[in-house]
mmCIF file of C-alpha atoms in Angstrom:
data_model
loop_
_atom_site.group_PDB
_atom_site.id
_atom_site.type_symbol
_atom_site.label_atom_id
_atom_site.label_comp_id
_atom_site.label_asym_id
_atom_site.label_seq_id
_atom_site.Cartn_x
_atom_site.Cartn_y
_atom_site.Cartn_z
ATOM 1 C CA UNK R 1 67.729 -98.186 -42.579
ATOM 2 C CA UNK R 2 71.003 -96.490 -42.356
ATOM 3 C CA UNK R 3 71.003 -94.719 -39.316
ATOM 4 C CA UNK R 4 74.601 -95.578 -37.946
ATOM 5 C CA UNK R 5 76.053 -93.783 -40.852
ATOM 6 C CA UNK R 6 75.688 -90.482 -38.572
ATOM 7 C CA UNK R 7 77.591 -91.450 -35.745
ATOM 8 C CA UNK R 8 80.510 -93.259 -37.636
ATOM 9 C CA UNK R 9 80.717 -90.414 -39.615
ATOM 10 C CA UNK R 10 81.182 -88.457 -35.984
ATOM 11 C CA UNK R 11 83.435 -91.470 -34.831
ATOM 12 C CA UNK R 12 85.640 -90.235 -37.768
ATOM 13 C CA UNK R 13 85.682 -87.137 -36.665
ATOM 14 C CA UNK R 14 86.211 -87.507 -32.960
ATOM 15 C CA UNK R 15 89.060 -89.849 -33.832
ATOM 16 C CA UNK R 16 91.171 -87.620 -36.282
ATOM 17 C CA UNK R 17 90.461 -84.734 -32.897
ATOM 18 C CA UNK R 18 91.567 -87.333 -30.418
ATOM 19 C CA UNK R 19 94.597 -88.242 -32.698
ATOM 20 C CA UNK R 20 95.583 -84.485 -33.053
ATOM 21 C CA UNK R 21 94.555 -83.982 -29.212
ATOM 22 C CA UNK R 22 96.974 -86.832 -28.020
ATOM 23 C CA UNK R 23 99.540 -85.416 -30.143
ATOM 24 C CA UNK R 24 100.005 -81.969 -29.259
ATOM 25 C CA UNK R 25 100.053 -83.508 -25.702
ATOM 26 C CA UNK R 26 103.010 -85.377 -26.646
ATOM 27 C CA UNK R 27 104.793 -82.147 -28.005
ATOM 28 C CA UNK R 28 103.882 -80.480 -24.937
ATOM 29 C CA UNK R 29 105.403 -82.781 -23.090
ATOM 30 C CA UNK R 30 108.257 -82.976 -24.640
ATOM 31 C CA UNK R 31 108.786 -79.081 -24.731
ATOM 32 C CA UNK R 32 108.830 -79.393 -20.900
ATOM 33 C CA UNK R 33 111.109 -82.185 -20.894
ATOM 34 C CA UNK R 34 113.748 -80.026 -22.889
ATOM 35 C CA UNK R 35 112.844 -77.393 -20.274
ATOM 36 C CA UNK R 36 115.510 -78.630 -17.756
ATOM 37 C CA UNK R 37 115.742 -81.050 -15.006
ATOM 38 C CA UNK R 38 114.304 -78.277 -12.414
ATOM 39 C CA UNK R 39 111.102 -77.938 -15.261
ATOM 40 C CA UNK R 40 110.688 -81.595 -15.296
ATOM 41 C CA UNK R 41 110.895 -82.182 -12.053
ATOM 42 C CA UNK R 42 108.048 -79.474 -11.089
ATOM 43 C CA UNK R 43 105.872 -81.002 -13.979
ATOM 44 C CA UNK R 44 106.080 -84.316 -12.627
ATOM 45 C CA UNK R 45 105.135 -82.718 -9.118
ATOM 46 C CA UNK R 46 102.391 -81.540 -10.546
ATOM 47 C CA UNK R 47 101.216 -84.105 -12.199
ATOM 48 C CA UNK R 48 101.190 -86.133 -9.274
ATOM 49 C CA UNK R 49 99.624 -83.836 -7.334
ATOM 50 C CA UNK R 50 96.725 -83.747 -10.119
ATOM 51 C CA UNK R 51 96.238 -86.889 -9.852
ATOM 52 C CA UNK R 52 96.056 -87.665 -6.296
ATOM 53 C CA UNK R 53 93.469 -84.917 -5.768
ATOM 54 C CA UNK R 54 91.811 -85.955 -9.236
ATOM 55 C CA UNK R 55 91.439 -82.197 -10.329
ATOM 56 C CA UNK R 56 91.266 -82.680 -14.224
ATOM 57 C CA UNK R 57 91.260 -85.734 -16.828
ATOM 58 C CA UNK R 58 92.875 -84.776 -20.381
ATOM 59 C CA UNK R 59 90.667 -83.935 -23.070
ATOM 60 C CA UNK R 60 91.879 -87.007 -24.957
ATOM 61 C CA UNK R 61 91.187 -89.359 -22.198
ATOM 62 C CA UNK R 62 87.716 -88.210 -22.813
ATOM 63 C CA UNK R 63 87.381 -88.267 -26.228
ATOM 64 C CA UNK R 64 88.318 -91.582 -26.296
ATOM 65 C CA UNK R 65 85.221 -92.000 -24.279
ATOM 66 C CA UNK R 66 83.149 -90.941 -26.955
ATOM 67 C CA UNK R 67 85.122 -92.554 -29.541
ATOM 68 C CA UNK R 68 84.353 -95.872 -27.808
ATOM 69 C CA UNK R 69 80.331 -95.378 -27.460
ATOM 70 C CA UNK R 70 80.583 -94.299 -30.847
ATOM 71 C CA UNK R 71 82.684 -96.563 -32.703
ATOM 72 C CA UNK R 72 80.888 -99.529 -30.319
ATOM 73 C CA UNK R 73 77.607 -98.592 -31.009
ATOM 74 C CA UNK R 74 78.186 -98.405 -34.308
ATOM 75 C CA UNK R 75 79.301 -102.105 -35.248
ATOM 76 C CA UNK R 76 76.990 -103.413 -33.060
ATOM 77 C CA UNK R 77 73.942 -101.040 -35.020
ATOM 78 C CA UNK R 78 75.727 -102.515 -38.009
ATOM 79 C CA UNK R 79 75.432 -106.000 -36.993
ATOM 80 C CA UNK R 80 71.556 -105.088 -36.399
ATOM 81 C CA UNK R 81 71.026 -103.579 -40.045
ATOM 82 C CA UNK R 82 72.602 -106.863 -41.377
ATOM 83 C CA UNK R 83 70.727 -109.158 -39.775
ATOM 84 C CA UNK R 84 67.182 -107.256 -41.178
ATOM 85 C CA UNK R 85 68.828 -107.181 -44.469
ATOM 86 C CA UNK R 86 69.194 -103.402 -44.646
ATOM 87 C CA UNK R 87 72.760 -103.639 -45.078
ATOM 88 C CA UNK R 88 74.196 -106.096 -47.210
ATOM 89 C CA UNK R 89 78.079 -106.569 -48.470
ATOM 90 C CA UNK R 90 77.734 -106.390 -52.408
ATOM 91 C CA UNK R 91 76.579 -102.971 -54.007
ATOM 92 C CA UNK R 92 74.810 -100.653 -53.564
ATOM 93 C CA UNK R 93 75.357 -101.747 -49.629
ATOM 94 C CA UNK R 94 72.287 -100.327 -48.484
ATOM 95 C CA UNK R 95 69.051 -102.089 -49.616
ATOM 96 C CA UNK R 96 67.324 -98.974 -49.553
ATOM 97 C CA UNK R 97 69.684 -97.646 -52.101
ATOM 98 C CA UNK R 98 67.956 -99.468 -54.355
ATOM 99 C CA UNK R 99 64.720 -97.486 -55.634
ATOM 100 C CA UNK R 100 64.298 -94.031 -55.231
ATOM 101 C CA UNK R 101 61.257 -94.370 -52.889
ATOM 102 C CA UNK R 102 63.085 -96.124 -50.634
ATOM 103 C CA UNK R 103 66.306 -93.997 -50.927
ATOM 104 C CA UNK R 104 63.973 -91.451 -49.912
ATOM 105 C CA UNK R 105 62.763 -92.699 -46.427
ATOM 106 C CA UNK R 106 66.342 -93.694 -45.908
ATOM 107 C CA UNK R 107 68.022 -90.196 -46.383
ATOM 108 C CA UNK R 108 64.984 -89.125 -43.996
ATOM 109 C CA UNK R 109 65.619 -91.737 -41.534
ATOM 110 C CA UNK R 110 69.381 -90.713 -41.289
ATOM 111 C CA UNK R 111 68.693 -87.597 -41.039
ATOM 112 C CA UNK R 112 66.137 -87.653 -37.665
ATOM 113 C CA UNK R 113 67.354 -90.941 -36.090
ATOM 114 C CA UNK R 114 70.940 -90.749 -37.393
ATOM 115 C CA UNK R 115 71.321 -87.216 -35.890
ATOM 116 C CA UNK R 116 69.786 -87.864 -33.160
ATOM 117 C CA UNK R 117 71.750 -90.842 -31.948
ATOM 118 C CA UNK R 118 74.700 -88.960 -32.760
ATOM 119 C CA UNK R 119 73.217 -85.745 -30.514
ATOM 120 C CA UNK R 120 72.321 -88.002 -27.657
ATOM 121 C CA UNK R 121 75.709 -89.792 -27.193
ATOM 122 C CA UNK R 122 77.682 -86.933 -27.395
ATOM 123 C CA UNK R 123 75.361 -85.131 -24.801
ATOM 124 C CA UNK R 124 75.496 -88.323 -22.554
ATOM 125 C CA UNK R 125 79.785 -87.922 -23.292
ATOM 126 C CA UNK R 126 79.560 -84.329 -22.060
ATOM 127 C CA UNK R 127 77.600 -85.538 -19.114
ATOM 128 C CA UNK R 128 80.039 -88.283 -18.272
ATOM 129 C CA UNK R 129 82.815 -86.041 -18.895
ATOM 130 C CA UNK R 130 81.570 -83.438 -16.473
ATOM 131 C CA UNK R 131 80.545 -85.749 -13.926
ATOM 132 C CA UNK R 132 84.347 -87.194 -13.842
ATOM 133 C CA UNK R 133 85.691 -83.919 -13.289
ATOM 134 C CA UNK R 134 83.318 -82.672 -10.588
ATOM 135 C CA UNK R 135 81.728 -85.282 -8.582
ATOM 136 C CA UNK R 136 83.982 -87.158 -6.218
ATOM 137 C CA UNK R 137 83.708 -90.437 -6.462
ATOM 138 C CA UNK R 138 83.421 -90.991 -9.826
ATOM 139 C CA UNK R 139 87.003 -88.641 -9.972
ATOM 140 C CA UNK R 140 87.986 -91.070 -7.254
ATOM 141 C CA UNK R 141 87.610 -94.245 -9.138
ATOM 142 C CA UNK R 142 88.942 -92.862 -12.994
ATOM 143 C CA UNK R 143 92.043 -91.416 -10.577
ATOM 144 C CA UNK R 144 92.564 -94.520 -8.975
ATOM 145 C CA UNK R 145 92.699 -96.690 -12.296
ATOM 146 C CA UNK R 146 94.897 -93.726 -13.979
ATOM 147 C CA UNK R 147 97.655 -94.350 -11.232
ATOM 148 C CA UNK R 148 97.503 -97.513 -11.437
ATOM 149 C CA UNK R 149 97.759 -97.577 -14.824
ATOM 150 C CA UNK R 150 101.096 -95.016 -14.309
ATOM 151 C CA UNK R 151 102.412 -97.642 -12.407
ATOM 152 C CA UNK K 1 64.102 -107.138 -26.845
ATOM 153 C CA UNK K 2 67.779 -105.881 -28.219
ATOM 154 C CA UNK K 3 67.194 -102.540 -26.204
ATOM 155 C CA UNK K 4 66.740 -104.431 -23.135
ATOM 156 C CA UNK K 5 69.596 -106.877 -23.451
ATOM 157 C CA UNK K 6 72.417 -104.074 -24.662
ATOM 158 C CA UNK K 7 71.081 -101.689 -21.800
ATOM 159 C CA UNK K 8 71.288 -104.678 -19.175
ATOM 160 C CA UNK K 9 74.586 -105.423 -20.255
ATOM 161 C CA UNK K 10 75.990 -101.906 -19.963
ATOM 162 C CA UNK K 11 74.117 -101.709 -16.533
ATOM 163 C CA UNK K 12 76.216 -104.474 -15.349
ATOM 164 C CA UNK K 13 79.253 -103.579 -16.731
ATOM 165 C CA UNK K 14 79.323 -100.153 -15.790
ATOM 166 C CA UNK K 15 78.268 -101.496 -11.883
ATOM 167 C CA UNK K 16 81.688 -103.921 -11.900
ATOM 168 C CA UNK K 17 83.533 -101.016 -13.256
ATOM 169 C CA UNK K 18 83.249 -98.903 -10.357
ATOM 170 C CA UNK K 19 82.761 -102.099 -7.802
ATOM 171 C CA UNK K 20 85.786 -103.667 -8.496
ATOM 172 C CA UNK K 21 88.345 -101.276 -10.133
ATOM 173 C CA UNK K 22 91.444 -103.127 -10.103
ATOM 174 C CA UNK K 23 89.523 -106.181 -11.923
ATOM 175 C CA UNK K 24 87.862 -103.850 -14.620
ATOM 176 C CA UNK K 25 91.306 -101.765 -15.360
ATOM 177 C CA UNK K 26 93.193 -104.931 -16.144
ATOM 178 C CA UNK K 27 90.405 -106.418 -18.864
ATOM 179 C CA UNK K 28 89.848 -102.742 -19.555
ATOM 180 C CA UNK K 29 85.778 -103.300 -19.124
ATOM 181 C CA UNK K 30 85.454 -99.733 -19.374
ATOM 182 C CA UNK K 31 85.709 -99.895 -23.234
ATOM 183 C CA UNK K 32 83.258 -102.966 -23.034
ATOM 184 C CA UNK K 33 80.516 -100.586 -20.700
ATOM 185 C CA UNK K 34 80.810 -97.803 -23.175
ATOM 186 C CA UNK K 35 80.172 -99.943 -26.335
ATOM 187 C CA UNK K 36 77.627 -100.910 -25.375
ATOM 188 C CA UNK K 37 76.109 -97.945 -23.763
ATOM 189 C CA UNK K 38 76.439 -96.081 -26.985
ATOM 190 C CA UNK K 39 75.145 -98.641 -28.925
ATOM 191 C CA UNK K 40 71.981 -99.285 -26.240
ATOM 192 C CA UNK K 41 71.721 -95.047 -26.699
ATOM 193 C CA UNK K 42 71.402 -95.252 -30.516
ATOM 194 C CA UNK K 43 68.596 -98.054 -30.185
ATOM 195 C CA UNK K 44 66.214 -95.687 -27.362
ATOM 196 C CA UNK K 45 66.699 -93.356 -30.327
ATOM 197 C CA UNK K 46 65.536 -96.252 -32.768
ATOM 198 C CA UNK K 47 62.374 -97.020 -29.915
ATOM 199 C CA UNK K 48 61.666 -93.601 -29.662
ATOM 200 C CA UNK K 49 61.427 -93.392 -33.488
ATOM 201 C CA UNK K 50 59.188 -96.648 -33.078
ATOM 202 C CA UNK K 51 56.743 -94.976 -30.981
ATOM 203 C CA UNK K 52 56.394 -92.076 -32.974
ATOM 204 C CA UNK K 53 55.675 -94.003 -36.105
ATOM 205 C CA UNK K 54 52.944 -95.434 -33.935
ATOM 206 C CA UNK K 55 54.588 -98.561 -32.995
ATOM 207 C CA UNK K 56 55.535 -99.404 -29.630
ATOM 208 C CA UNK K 57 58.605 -98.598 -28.084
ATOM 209 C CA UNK K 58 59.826 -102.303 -27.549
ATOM 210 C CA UNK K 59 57.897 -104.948 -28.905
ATOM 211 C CA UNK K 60 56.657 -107.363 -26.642
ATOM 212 C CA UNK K 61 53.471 -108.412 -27.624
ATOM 213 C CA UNK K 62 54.106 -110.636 -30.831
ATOM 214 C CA UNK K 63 56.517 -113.602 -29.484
ATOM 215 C CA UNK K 64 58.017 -114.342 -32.807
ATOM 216 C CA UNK K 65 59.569 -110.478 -33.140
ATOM 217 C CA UNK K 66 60.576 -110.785 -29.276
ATOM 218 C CA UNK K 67 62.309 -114.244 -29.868
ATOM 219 C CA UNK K 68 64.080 -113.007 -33.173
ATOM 220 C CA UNK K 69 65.072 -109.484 -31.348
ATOM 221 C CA UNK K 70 66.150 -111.967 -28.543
ATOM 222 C CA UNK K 71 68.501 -113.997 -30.388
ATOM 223 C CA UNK K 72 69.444 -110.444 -32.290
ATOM 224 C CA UNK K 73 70.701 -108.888 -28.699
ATOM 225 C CA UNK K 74 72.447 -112.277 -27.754
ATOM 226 C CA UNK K 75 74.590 -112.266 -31.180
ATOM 227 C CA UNK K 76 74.836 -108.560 -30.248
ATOM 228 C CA UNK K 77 76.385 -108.813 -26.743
ATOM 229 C CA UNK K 78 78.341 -111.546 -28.450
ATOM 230 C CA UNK K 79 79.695 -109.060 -31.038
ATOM 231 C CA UNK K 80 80.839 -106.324 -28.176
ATOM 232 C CA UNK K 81 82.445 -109.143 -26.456
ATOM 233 C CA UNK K 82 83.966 -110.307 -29.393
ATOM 234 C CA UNK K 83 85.371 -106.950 -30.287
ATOM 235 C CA UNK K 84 86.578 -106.176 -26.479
ATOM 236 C CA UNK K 85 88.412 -109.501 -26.491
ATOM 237 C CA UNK K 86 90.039 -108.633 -29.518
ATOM 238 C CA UNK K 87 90.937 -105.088 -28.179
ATOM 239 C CA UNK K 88 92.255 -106.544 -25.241
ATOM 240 C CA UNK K 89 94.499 -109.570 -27.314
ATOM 241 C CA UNK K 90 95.720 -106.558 -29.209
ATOM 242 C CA UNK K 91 96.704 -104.395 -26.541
ATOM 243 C CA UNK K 92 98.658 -107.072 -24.128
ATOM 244 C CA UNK K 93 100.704 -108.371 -27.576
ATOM 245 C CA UNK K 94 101.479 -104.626 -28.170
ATOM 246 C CA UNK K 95 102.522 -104.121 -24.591
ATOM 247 C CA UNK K 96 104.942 -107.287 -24.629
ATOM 248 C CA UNK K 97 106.217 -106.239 -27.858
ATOM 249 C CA UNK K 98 107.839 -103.270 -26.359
#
């Protein structure tokens, strides 16, 4: 009925933490930057050396992982709700808004299915995002596209 | 029917991700896979809820509901593709823009 409200309302979420996430990356950056050419110049050392052995892929990398399965699967749940009617673009937006009974089995709906959608991705993200930091190949491959992506 | 269709789709997008990496980085099909992962992970949530209303999990049996969910996961894929290729417009103009 309304189930994709819980995961865009996580998509929010996650996207505000990614935003904040990819900027205090910046800043950090930046700090070392202003830390002299000798600073810089070990950073970048490192960095390449992170990448070539794969060790660790930021945190905001990854979130936009899970902003992407969220944000995705939402429009495309969206699209679903529209085509059964449940959603429709004139007030009150959800059919089942409508009468109380309904409004009812709706607020119940989102809050089993809506939760657990929202749960399941973000324990499938945690998977992904432990798999690409520990198992080789899948390192390999996200390491591979990050360089060439530096290049 | 929908289920089946997303879940393919992410199946075979995730498979040319890895298979041929140079490909999938430049069209960026890694968005594309998890778009529609997530969105075929939401709708095992929606079977599961199915099944424990005492429906079935996907319906298969009653070809009018399979044809409609049919067309449904078509204009679906449709939709992620849609919303990839717009991604993907948005991104190169940005990069030539600086």
């Amino acid at each position: 009925m309304a189930c994709f409200v819980v995961p865009a309302a996580e998509a929010v979420v996650v996207a505000i933490v990614k935003k904040r996430a990819d900027k205090a990356a910046k800043l950090q950056a930046e700090a070392l930057a202003c830390g002299g050419a000798n600073a810089q110049t070990n950073t970048e050392q490192k960095a390449r050396t992170k990448t070539h052995s794969g060790e660790k892929i930021s945190i905001s990398k990854k979130l936009g992982w899970l902003n992407a399965m969220l944000w995705g699967g939402t429009a495309l749940l969206f699209l679903e709700h529209v085509w059964h009617g449940e959603v429709v673009f004139w007030p009150p937006f959800l059919t089942a808004a409508a009468n109380p009974a309904d409004t009812a089995a709706m607020l119940y709906e989102i809050a089993t299915s809506g939760v657990a959608m929202a749960v399941l991705v973000t324990l499938v993200w945690a998977g992904m995002a432990i798999a690409a930091d520990n198992i080789s190949w899948v390192k390999a491959a996200l390491c591979k596209q990050k360089e060439g992506a530096n290049q | 029917m929908t289920l089946i269709l997303t879940a393919l789709a992410a199946t075979v997008t995730i498979v040319f991700r890895f298979a041929k990496q140079k490909t999938a980085e430049k069209l960026r099909l890694g968005l594309l896979a998890l778009m529609y992962s997530g969105a075929a992970l939401m709708w095992t949530v929606d079977g599961f809820a199915a099944m424990f209303a005492g429906e079935p999990f996907v319906e298969l049996q009653n070809p009018s509901v399979v044809a409609d969910d049919a067309f449904l996961g078509i204009c679906v894929l449709f939709l992620g593709a849609a919303i990839w290729a717009v991604g993907l417009i948005f991104k190169k103009a940005t990069k030539k823009a600086v």
